[in-house]
Coordinates of C-alpha atoms in Angstrom, one line a residue:
X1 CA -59.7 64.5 247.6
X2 CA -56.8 65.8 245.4
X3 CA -57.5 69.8 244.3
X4 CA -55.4 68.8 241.1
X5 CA -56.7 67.0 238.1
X6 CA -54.6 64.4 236.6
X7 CA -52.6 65.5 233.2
X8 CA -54.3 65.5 230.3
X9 CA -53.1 62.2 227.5
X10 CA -52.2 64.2 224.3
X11 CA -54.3 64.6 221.7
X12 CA -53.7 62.0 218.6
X13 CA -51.1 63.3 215.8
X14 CA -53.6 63.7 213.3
X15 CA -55.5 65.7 215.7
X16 CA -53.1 68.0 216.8
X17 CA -51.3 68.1 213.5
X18 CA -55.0 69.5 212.1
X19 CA -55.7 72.1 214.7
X20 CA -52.4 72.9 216.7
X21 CA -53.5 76.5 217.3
X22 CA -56.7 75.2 218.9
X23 CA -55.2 72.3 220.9
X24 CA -52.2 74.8 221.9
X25 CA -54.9 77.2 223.4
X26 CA -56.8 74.8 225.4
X27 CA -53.7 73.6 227.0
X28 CA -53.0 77.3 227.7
X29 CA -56.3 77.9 229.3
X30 CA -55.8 74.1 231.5
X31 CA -52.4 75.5 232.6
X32 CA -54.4 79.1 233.5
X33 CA -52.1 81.1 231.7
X34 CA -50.4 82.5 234.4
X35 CA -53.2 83.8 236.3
X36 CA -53.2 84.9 240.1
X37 CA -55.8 86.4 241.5
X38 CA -55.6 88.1 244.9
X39 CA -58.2 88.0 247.9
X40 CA -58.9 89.7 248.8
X41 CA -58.3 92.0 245.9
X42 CA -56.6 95.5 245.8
X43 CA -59.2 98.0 243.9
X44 CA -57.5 101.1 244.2
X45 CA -56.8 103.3 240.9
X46 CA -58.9 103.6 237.3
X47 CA -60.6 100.7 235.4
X48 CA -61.6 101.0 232.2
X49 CA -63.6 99.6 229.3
X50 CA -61.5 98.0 226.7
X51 CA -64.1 98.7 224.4
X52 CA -68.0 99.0 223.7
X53 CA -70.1 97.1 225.8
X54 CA -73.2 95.4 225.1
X55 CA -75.8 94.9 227.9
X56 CA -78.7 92.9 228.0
X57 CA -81.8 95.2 227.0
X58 CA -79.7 95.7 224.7
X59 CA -77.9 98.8 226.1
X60 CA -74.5 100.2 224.3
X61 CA -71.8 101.5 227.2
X62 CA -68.7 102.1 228.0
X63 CA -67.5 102.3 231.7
X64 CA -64.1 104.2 233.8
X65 CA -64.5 103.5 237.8
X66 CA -62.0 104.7 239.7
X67 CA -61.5 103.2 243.5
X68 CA -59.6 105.6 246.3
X69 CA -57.9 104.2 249.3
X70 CA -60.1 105.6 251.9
X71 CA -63.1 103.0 250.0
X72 CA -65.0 105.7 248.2
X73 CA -65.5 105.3 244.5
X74 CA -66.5 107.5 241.4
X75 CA -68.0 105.5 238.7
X76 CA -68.8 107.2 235.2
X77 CA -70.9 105.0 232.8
X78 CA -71.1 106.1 229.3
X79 CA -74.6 105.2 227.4
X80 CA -74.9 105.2 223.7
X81 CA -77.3 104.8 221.2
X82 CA -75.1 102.5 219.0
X83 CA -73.1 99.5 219.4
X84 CA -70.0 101.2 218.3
X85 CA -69.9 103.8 221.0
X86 CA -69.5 106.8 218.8
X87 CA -73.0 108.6 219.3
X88 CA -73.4 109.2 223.3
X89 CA -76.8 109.4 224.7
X90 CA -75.9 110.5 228.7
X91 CA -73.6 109.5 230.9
X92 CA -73.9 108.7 234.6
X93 CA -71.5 109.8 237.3
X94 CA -72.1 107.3 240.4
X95 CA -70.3 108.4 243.9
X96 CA -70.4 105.6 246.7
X97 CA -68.3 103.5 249.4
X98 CA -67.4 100.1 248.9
X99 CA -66.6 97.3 251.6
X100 CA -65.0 93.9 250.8
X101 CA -66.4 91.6 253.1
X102 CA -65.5 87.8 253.2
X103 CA -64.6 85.3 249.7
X104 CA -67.6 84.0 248.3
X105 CA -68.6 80.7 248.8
X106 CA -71.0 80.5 246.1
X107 CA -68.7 82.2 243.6
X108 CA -65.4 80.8 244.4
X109 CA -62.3 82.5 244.1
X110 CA -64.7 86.0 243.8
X111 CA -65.0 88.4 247.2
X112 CA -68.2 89.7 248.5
X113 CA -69.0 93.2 249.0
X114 CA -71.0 96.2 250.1
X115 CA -71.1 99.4 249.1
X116 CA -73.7 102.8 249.5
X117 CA -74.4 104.9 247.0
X118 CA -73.8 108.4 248.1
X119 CA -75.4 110.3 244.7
X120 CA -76.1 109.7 241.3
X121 CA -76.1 112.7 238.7
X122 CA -76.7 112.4 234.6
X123 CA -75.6 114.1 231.9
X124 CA -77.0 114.3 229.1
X125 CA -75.4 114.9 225.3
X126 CA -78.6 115.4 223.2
X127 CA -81.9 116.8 223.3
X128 CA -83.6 113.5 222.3
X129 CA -81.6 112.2 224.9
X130 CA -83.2 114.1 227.6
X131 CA -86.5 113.9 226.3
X132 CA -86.5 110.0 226.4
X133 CA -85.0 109.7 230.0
X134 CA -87.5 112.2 231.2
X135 CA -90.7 110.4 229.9
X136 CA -88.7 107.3 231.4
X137 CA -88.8 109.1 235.1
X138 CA -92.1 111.0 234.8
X139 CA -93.9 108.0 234.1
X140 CA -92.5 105.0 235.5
X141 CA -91.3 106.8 239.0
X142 CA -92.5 107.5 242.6
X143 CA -94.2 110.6 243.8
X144 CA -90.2 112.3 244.7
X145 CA -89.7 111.6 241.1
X146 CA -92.8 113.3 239.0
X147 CA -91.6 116.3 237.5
X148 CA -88.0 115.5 237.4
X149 CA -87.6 117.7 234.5
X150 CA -90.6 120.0 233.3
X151 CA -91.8 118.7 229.5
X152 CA -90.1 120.7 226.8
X153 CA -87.1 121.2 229.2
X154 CA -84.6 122.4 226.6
X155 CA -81.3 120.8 226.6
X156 CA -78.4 122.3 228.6
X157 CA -75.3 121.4 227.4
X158 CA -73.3 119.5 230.3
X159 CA -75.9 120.3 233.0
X160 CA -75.9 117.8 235.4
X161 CA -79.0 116.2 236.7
X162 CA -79.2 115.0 240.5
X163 CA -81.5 111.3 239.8
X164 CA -80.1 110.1 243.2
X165 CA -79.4 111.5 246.8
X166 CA -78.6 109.6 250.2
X167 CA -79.3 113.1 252.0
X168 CA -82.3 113.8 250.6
X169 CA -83.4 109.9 250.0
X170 CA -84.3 110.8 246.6
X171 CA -84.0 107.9 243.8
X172 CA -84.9 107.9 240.4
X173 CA -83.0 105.6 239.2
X174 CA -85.3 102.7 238.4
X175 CA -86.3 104.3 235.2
X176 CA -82.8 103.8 234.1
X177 CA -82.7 100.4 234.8
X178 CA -79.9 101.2 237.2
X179 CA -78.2 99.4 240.0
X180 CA -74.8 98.9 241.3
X181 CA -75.2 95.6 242.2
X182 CA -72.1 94.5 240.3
X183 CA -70.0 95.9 242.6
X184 CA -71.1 92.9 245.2
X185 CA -69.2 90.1 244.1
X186 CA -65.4 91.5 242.8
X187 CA -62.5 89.9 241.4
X188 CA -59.0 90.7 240.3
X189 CA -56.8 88.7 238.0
X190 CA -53.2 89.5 237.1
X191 CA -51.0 88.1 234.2
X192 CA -48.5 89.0 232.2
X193 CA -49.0 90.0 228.2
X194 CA -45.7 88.9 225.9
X195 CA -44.2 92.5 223.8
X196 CA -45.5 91.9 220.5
X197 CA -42.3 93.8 219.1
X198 CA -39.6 90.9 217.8
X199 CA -37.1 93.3 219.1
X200 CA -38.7 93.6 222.5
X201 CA -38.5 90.5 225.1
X202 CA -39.9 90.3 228.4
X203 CA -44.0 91.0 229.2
X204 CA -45.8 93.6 230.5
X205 CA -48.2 93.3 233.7
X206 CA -51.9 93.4 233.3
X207 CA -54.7 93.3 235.8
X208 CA -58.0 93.0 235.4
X209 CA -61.7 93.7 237.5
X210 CA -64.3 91.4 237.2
X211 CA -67.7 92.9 238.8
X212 CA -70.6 91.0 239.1
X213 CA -72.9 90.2 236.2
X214 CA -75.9 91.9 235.1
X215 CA -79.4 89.9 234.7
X216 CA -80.2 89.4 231.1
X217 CA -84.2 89.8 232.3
X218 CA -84.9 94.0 232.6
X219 CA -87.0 93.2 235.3
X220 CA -84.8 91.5 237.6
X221 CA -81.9 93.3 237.4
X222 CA -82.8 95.9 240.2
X223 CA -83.0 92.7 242.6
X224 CA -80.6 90.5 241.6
X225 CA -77.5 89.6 243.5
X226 CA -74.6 88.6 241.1
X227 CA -73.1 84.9 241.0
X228 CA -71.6 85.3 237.9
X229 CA -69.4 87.8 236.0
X230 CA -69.9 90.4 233.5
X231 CA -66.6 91.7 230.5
X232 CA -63.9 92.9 233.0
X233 CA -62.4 96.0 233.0
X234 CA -58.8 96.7 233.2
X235 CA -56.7 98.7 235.0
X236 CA -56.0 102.2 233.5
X237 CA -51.8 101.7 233.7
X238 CA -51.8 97.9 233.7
X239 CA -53.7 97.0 230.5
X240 CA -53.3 94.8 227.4
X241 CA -51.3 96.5 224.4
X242 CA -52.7 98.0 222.8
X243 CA -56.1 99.2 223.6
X244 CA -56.9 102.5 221.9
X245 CA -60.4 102.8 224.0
X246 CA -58.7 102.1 227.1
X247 CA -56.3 105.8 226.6
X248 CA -59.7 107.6 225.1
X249 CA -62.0 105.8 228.1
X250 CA -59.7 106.8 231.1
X251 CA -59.3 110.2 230.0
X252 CA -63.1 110.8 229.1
X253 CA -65.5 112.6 232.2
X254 CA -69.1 112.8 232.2
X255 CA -69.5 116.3 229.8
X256 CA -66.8 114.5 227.4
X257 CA -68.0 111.0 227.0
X258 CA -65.5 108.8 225.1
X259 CA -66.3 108.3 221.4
X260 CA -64.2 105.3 220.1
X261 CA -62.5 104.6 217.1
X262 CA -64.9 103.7 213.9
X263 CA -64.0 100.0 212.8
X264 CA -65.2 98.2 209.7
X265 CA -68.5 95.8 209.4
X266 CA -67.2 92.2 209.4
X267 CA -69.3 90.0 207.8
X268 CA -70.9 86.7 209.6
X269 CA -68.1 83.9 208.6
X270 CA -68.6 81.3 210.9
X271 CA -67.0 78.4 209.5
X272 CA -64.0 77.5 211.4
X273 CA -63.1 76.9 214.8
X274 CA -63.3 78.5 217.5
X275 CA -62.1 78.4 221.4
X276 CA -62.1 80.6 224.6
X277 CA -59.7 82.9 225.5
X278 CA -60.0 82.5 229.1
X279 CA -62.1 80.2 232.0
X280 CA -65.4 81.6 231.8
X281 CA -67.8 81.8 234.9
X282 CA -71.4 81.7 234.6
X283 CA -74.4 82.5 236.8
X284 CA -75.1 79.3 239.3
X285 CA -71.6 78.6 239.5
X286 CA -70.3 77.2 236.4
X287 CA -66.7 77.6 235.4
X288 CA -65.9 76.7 231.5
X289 CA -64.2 76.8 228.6
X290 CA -65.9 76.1 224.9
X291 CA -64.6 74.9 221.5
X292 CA -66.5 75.1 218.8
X293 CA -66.3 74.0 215.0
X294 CA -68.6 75.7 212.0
X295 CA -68.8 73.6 208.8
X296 CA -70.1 76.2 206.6
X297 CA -70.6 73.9 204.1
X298 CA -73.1 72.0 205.4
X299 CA -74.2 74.2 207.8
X300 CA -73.6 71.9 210.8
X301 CA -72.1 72.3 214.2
X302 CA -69.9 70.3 216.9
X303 CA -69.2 72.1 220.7
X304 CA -66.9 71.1 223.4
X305 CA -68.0 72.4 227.1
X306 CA -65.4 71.6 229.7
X307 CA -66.7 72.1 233.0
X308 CA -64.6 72.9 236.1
X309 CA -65.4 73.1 239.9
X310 CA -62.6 76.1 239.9
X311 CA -62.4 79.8 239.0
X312 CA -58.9 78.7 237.2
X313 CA -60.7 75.8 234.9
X314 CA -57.9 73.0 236.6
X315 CA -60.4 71.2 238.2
X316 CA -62.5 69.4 235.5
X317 CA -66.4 67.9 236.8
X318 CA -67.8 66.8 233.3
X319 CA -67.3 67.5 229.5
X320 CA -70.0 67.6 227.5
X321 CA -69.6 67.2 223.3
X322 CA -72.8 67.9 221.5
X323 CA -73.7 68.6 217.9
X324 CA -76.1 69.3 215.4
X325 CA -77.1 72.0 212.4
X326 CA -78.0 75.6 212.3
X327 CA -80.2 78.1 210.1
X328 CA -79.2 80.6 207.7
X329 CA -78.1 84.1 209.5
X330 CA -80.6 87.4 209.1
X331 CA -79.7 90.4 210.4
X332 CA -80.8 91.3 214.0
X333 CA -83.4 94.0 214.5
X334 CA -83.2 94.0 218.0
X335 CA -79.2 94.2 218.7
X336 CA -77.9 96.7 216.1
X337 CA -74.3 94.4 214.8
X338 CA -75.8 91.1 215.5
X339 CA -77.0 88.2 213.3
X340 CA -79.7 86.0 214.4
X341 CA -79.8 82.0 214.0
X342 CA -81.7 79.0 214.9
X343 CA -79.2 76.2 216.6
X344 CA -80.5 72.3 216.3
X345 CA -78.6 70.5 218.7
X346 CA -79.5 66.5 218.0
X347 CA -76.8 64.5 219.9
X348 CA -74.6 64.7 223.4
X349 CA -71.9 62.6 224.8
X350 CA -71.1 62.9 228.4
X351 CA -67.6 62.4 230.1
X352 CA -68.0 62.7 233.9
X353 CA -64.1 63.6 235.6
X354 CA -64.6 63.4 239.1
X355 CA -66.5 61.1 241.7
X356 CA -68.9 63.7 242.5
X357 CA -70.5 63.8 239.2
X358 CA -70.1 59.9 238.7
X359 CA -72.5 60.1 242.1
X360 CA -74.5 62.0 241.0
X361 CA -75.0 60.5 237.3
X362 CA -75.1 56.5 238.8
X363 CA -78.0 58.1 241.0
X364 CA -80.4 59.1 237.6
X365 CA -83.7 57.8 237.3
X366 CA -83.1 54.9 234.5
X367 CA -83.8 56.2 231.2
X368 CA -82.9 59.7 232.0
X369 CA -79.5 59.7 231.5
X370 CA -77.4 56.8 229.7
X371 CA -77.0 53.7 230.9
X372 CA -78.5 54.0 234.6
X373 CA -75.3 52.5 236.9
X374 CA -73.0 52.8 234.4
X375 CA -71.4 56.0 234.9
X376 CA -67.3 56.3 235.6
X377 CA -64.3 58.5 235.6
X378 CA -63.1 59.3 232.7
X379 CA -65.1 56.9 230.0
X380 CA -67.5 59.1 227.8
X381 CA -70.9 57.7 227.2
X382 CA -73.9 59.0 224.7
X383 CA -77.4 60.4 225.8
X384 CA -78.3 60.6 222.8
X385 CA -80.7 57.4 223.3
X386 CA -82.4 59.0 226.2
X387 CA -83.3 62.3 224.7
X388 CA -80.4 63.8 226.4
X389 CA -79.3 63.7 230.6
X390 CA -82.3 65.5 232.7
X391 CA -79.5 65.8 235.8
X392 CA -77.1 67.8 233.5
X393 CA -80.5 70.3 232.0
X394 CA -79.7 68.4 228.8
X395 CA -82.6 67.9 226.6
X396 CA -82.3 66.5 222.9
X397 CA -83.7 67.4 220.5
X398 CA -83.5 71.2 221.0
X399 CA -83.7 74.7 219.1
X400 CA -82.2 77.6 220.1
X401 CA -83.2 80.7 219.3
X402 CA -79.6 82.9 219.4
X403 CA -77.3 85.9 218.7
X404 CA -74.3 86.3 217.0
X405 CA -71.2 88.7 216.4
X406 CA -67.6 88.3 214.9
X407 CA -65.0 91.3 215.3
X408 CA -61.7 91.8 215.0
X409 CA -59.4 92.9 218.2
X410 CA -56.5 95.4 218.1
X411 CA -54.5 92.0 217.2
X412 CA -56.4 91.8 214.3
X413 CA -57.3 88.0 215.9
X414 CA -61.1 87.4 214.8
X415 CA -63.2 87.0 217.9
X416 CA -67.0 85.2 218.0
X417 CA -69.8 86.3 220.3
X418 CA -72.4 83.8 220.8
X419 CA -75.8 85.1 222.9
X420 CA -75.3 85.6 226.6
X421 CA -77.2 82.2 228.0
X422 CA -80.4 83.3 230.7
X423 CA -79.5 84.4 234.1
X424 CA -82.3 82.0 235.5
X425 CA -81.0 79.1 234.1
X426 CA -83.9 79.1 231.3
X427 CA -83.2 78.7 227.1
X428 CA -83.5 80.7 224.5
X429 CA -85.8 78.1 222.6
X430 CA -88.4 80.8 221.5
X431 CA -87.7 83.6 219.1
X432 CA -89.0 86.2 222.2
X433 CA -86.2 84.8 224.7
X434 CA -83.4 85.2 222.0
X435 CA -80.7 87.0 224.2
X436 CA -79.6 90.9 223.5
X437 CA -76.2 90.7 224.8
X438 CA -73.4 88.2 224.2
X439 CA -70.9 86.0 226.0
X440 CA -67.5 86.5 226.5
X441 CA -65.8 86.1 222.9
X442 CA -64.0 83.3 221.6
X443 CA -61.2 83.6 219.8
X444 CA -61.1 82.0 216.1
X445 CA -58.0 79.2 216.7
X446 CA -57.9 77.4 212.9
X447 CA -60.2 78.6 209.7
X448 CA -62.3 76.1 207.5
X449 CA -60.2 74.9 205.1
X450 CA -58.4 73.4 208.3
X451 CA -61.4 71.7 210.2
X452 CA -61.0 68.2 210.8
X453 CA -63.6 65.5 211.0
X454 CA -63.2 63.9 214.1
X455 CA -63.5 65.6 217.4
X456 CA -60.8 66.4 220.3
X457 CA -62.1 63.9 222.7
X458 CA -63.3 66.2 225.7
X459 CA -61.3 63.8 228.2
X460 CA -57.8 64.6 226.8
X461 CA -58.1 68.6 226.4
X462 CA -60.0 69.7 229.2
X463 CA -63.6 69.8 230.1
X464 CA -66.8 70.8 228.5
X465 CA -68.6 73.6 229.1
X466 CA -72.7 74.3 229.2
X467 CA -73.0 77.4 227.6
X468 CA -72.9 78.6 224.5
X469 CA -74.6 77.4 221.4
X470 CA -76.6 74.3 223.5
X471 CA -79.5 72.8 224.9
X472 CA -77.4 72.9 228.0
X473 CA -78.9 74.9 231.0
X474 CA -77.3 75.8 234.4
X475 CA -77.5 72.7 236.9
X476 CA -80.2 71.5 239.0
X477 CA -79.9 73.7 242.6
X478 CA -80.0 69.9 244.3
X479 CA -76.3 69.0 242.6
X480 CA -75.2 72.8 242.9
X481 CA -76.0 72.5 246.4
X482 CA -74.8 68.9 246.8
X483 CA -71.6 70.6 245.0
X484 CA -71.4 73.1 247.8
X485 CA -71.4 71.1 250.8
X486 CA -68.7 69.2 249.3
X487 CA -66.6 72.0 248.7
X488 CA -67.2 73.0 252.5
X489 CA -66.3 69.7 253.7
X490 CA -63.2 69.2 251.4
X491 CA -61.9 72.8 251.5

């Protein structure tokens, strides 16, 4: 089987003449912007947050992890109590080793890992701080941890607390909701950024560490072995320019937690469009890239998921186009920043790309998905009819319950984030299982007075992607497995 996929046709004139910032990126992202990605990867040296982080829970962080060459690691995680990162709650200074192992071959393109933690110590930066972490220990922990700090324990300024020791086998971490499991799966991309300056030619290197992702259930998290990827961090020297919170992040330690730079409100505006900045991975193996277009006006909806079998998204499997209307926006109470909506998704169209997936769609039970038998390369067909495609997780019609967030970057570029989709492959189609952390962003590529009516066919851009704003879930484990052997055979 070829690893390449054939070149996209271009898009129609009017098409590209309507959105050519939109159409320009997705070609950037099928060409993989330059991207090369080393296994297995050199770690050595600081990475830092490009910003505030928001975990599921939600939790508000910022992190600076910094690899020597001998494999030991110090990791300092900064915890606030608001989505800004500008009013620290404690900070967490992690010591371990770390061993790469062999490249995944669940996550492609990603390296396995194992690492010990040697100790764990917290700071804390407030009194209510303190207090609230120590009724989290006292009452949730083991016997080693009852007592961790005596009720009505005044604060000590920059005191720090021992919560874990390999020499003594004391952990009290659980509490925290704490686990290094991230560092498990690990990947490093490099590229090079374009001087803004007109004066300037040339680019400027930057790297970037992708650790595994974190579970979006609170429960699982301690257990859960990562197959998908959480916001990267970048390299302290290498980094994209500029990047106030990366200077204020690397230089920060665990009694001087980083407090970042205020920035303005932005209002919800979602009308527009709106496209990836990079190929996305997902839990259960999905690589993707999304497109999206708000009519404001009418408060409807069209998304583009191009899905890939590669970590470089130049491999496409299936695109998915789907559509439908959304609610009016309240205010989140949950996740401080966000805006909550209800998403309708009413009709699908499926393009499969490759033979596998035209297998595996010709072999639905009839009525399931499309026309049974009809499936091929290339030729998009709607399962709309059938209430969606139960092989893809595609079930019309569907609510989803989800979270929303624009911002502005250091580029003054207006970036979306959409709620991070379930770890377990479930949706968010109750108001309980609306996520509390977000996706990576996606980059506004043409506002509304430029929307068009017609889609960008999902077979000439790239390929769709299930995440997002849909009724799409991960795969069923049969394909992903089916997927798998293939990829053993062929690679």
């Amino acid at each position: 089987r070829s690893a390449r996929a054939d070149p996209a046709p271009p898009l129609s004139a009017a098409c590209a003449a309507a959105e050519p910032r939109c159409h320009q990126q997705l070609r950037h992202l099928q060409d993989s912007a330059g991207i090369a990605a080393r296994l297995p990867p050199r770690l050595e040296g600081r990475w830092v947050s490009t910003g505030c982080e928001v975990r599921p829970g939600p939790e508000f962080l910022t992190r600076s992890y910094l690899f020597y060459t001998n494999r030991l690691f110090k990791a300092l995680q900064f915890y606030y109590w608001d989505p800004s990162c500008r009013d620290p709650s404690y900070s967490l200074v992690i010591k371990g080793k770390l061993r790469l192992r062999q490249a995944s071959w669940i996550t492609r393109g990603a390296t396995e890992a194992d690492y010990h933690l040697h100790k764990v110590g917290i700071v804390f930066h407030s009194q209510r701080a303190m207090r609230e972490v120590a009724s989290w220990i006292n009452q949730t922990s083991g016997e080693g941890c009852q007592g961790f700090l005596p009720p009505g324990r005044s604060w000590a300024p920059g005191a720090l607390y021992e919560v874990l020791s390999a020499k003594t086998e004391r952990d009290c971490t659980a509490a925290l909701g704490f686990a290094m499991h991230e560092l498990s799966l690990v990947r490093v991309e490099r590229h090079f950024q374009p001087l803004l300056q007109p004066q300037q030619s040339g680019s400027r290197l930057v790297e970037e560490l992708y650790l595994g992702d974190i579970h979006t259930d609170w429960g699982e998290r301690l257990h859960y072995r990562p197959t998908g990827y959480q916001r990267p961090l970048q390299s302290a020297l290498h980094h994209v320019h500029p990047c106030p919170a990366c200077a204020i992040i690397s230089r920060a330690d665990e009694h001087h937690p980083p407090v970042l730079p205020a920035r303005a409100a932005l209002p919800m505006q979602l009308s527009g469009s709106w496209v990836s900045t990079h190929c996305e991975v997902r839990p259960a193996v999905l690589f993707l890239t999304r497109y999206f277009t708000f009519h404001g006006n009418n408060h409807t909806w069209e998304g583009h998921y191009y899905h890939y079998s590669d970590p470089l998204c130049r491999q496409p499997t299936f695109t998915i186009y789907a559509s439908g209307h959304y609610g009016q926006g309240i205010p989140s109470s949950k996740v401080r920043g966000g805006t909550e909506l209800a998403f309708k998704v009413t009709q699908a169209r499926v393009t499969p790309m490759d033979p596998v997936t035209v297998v595996m769609l010709n072999s639905s039970a009839p009525g399931s998905c499309g026309l049974a038998g009809s499936w091929s390369a290339g030729v998009e067909q709607d399962i709309t009819p059938t209430n969606g495609c139960l092989a893809l997780g595609i079930k019309l019609p569907h609510t989803e319950y989800e979270l929303f967030k624009t911002e502005q970057d250091t580029q003054e570029r207006s970036l979306l984030y959409i709620g991070e989709r379930p770890t377990d492959g479930s949706s968010p189609d109750s108001p309980d299982k609306r996520p509390t952390s977000y996706q990576a962003p996606l980059m506004q590529c043409a506002a509304a007075s430029e929307e068009f009516s017609n889609y960008i066919s999902l077979k000439y851009v790239g390929r769709k992607d299930a995440n997002g704003i849909e009724a799409l879930k991960p795969l069923p484990v049969a394909f992903l497995l089916f997927i798998a052997l293939l990829f053993l055979r062929w690679d």
